[in-house]
């Protein structure tokens, strides 16, 4: 029987084996759909910091479905609201053509988190379904407002999988031959562990920030539309630029007429442990901020925040996104924001982030594979190297570490151009016991790896 025929005979209650799921996936998913682990996991339930597979095995989730779980999986308050909305036959789809109290309140609350450079009282916001769309809109708005098209981004940066955002992707593995790349240029990434200028942090005079200006001077006509960068380069392997970098770069960008777009798709929603958005606490004079992922705690919602004058440059045009800000998604983001505030999850991200970082630095003393520990709050990266002198990328070891951690009931992520950076981004509600569980599993797994 053909796979297609079998599919039609299945109902939502049919329980396929993992082998069957993989076969159907292989038959019909695009070849671009990768999966973690040699034997991919089939996760079916989740609660708080934990996820469960089809056999009921429990895993501590330290990557949150790629940095999406902020308030914790299936938070009871969000669940309760969802149940109420469904039982009350609340409308699922409104678009912005009708009024919608959830999206309106969300706009009000989110703009309140904007940095001073954007004037929270007058800042504007549009909702999207994803981080890619949020960045597309940010690029559109910056180009409309400036009348310029050139956008500077960073090598190792990632901003989405749509054509426009891929033009600013700093990873060859994510870019396509087919993709139109226009009016996009990338500056060198501010990576202190592998400083491209061979300087030491503290005495480096921020050559990386100066390089942004040199990039403008040597690859543009001297005026630009925007600079697009993440406060911590997520897909790039949690590359964490020094704090002074952003302020310096924003000054340069504004001098050349551009708008600073801070891509907070990964760093937003309190993850960096300072403010709801990382941009204000890092002193980034941003004009536009984009977010998604943890904003909806797993629901498909993103946002593009911008200064009023930038939004006004779009007056007279239509810009429409069918599902954006629909009630169910907007409610989830709004309730997530409330939970983060009421449960003091930003403070927890700061405290637990520091505790985890300290624990990782302890592990670094004992495990030569750990080349670097970095990140902000609960966005933590561990760069694995074969040799601390040569800093040779330990890519295969990172993949093995993921398997060993899975055997110990802990799910971690990885990133970096060479796949040698462990990415940790647990729920913001992670507690000390769970942090201990993670550190213990890492300690054991690294020991196994190092024994060869
Ligand atoms: N920006 C950043 C910083 C991201 O990490 C991602 C996703 N990894 C995106 C944008 C794109 O978001 P989405 O996958 O929701 O389109």
PDB file of C-alpha atoms in Angstrom, residues 67-68 70 106-107 109-115 118 124-138 159 228-231 261-271 275-280 288-297 299-306 333-334 336-337 340 428:
ATOM      1  CA  UNK A  67      14.500  29.171  22.762  1.00  0.00           C
ATOM      2  CA  UNK A  68      10.694  29.424  22.735  1.00  0.00           C
ATOM      3  CA  UNK A  70       9.824  31.343  28.589  1.00  0.00           C
ATOM      4  CA  UNK A 106      -0.638  43.389  24.047  1.00  0.00           C
ATOM      5  CA  UNK A 107       0.390  46.395  21.946  1.00  0.00           C
ATOM      6  CA  UNK A 109       1.918  46.424  27.255  1.00  0.00           C
ATOM      7  CA  UNK A 110       4.730  45.664  24.833  1.00  0.00           C
ATOM      8  CA  UNK A 111       5.362  49.255  23.779  1.00  0.00           C
ATOM      9  CA  UNK A 112       5.790  50.010  27.492  1.00  0.00           C
ATOM     10  CA  UNK A 113       8.929  47.845  27.370  1.00  0.00           C
ATOM     11  CA  UNK A 114      10.540  49.832  24.544  1.00  0.00           C
ATOM     12  CA  UNK A 115      13.809  51.659  25.258  1.00  0.00           C
ATOM     13  CA  UNK A 118      11.965  54.674  20.884  1.00  0.00           C
ATOM     14  CA  UNK A 124       4.107  51.594  17.443  1.00  0.00           C
ATOM     15  CA  UNK A 125       3.908  47.835  17.013  1.00  0.00           C
ATOM     16  CA  UNK A 126       2.711  45.289  14.466  1.00  0.00           C
ATOM     17  CA  UNK A 127       2.288  41.602  15.222  1.00  0.00           C
ATOM     18  CA  UNK A 128       3.490  38.805  12.973  1.00  0.00           C
ATOM     19  CA  UNK A 129       3.443  35.005  13.008  1.00  0.00           C
ATOM     20  CA  UNK A 130       7.189  34.527  13.200  1.00  0.00           C
ATOM     21  CA  UNK A 131      10.572  36.105  13.758  1.00  0.00           C
ATOM     22  CA  UNK A 132      11.325  36.118  10.028  1.00  0.00           C
ATOM     23  CA  UNK A 133       8.226  38.168   9.286  1.00  0.00           C
ATOM     24  CA  UNK A 134       9.007  40.526  12.140  1.00  0.00           C
ATOM     25  CA  UNK A 135      12.418  41.198  10.593  1.00  0.00           C
ATOM     26  CA  UNK A 136      10.972  41.534   7.077  1.00  0.00           C
ATOM     27  CA  UNK A 137       8.675  44.252   8.356  1.00  0.00           C
ATOM     28  CA  UNK A 138      11.537  45.930  10.202  1.00  0.00           C
ATOM     29  CA  UNK A 159      17.416  36.674  11.103  1.00  0.00           C
ATOM     30  CA  UNK A 228      20.341  44.570  11.763  1.00  0.00           C
ATOM     31  CA  UNK A 229      21.888  42.650  14.656  1.00  0.00           C
ATOM     32  CA  UNK A 230      21.077  40.396  17.601  1.00  0.00           C
ATOM     33  CA  UNK A 231      22.161  41.403  21.127  1.00  0.00           C
ATOM     34  CA  UNK A 261      17.192  47.186  14.228  1.00  0.00           C
ATOM     35  CA  UNK A 262      17.712  45.076  17.329  1.00  0.00           C
ATOM     36  CA  UNK A 263      16.664  41.487  16.583  1.00  0.00           C
ATOM     37  CA  UNK A 264      15.408  40.213  19.930  1.00  0.00           C
ATOM     38  CA  UNK A 265      13.805  37.052  18.615  1.00  0.00           C
ATOM     39  CA  UNK A 266      16.005  35.008  20.979  1.00  0.00           C
ATOM     40  CA  UNK A 267      17.059  37.560  23.596  1.00  0.00           C
ATOM     41  CA  UNK A 268      13.598  39.038  24.275  1.00  0.00           C
ATOM     42  CA  UNK A 269      10.898  38.004  26.774  1.00  0.00           C
ATOM     43  CA  UNK A 270      13.177  38.419  29.791  1.00  0.00           C
ATOM     44  CA  UNK A 271      15.677  35.771  28.743  1.00  0.00           C
ATOM     45  CA  UNK A 275      14.634  43.793  31.370  1.00  0.00           C
ATOM     46  CA  UNK A 276      11.827  42.271  29.272  1.00  0.00           C
ATOM     47  CA  UNK A 277      13.720  43.342  26.159  1.00  0.00           C
ATOM     48  CA  UNK A 278      17.520  43.187  26.345  1.00  0.00           C
ATOM     49  CA  UNK A 279      17.889  46.353  24.238  1.00  0.00           C
ATOM     50  CA  UNK A 280      17.213  48.904  27.034  1.00  0.00           C
ATOM     51  CA  UNK A 288      13.212  49.169  15.734  1.00  0.00           C
ATOM     52  CA  UNK A 289      13.032  45.947  17.785  1.00  0.00           C
ATOM     53  CA  UNK A 290      11.813  42.588  16.584  1.00  0.00           C
ATOM     54  CA  UNK A 291      10.813  39.592  18.654  1.00  0.00           C
ATOM     55  CA  UNK A 292       9.131  36.174  18.520  1.00  0.00           C
ATOM     56  CA  UNK A 293       9.966  32.774  20.071  1.00  0.00           C
ATOM     57  CA  UNK A 294       9.642  33.181  23.884  1.00  0.00           C
ATOM     58  CA  UNK A 295       7.229  36.094  23.402  1.00  0.00           C
ATOM     59  CA  UNK A 296       4.358  33.624  22.897  1.00  0.00           C
ATOM     60  CA  UNK A 297       5.860  30.852  25.077  1.00  0.00           C
ATOM     61  CA  UNK A 299       2.625  30.165  20.309  1.00  0.00           C
ATOM     62  CA  UNK A 300       3.256  31.478  16.786  1.00  0.00           C
ATOM     63  CA  UNK A 301       3.524  35.190  17.396  1.00  0.00           C
ATOM     64  CA  UNK A 302       6.175  37.797  16.662  1.00  0.00           C
ATOM     65  CA  UNK A 303       6.273  41.561  16.876  1.00  0.00           C
ATOM     66  CA  UNK A 304       7.959  44.541  15.259  1.00  0.00           C
ATOM     67  CA  UNK A 305       8.230  47.582  17.503  1.00  0.00           C
ATOM     68  CA  UNK A 306       9.279  50.880  16.038  1.00  0.00           C
ATOM     69  CA  UNK A 333       1.720  36.411  24.539  1.00  0.00           C
ATOM     70  CA  UNK A 334      -0.189  38.726  26.866  1.00  0.00           C
ATOM     71  CA  UNK A 336       3.126  35.125  29.125  1.00  0.00           C
ATOM     72  CA  UNK A 337       4.063  38.768  29.747  1.00  0.00           C
ATOM     73  CA  UNK A 340       6.949  36.808  33.566  1.00  0.00           C
ATOM     74  CA  UNK A 428      12.861  31.140  32.764  1.00  0.00           C
TER      75      UNK A 428
END
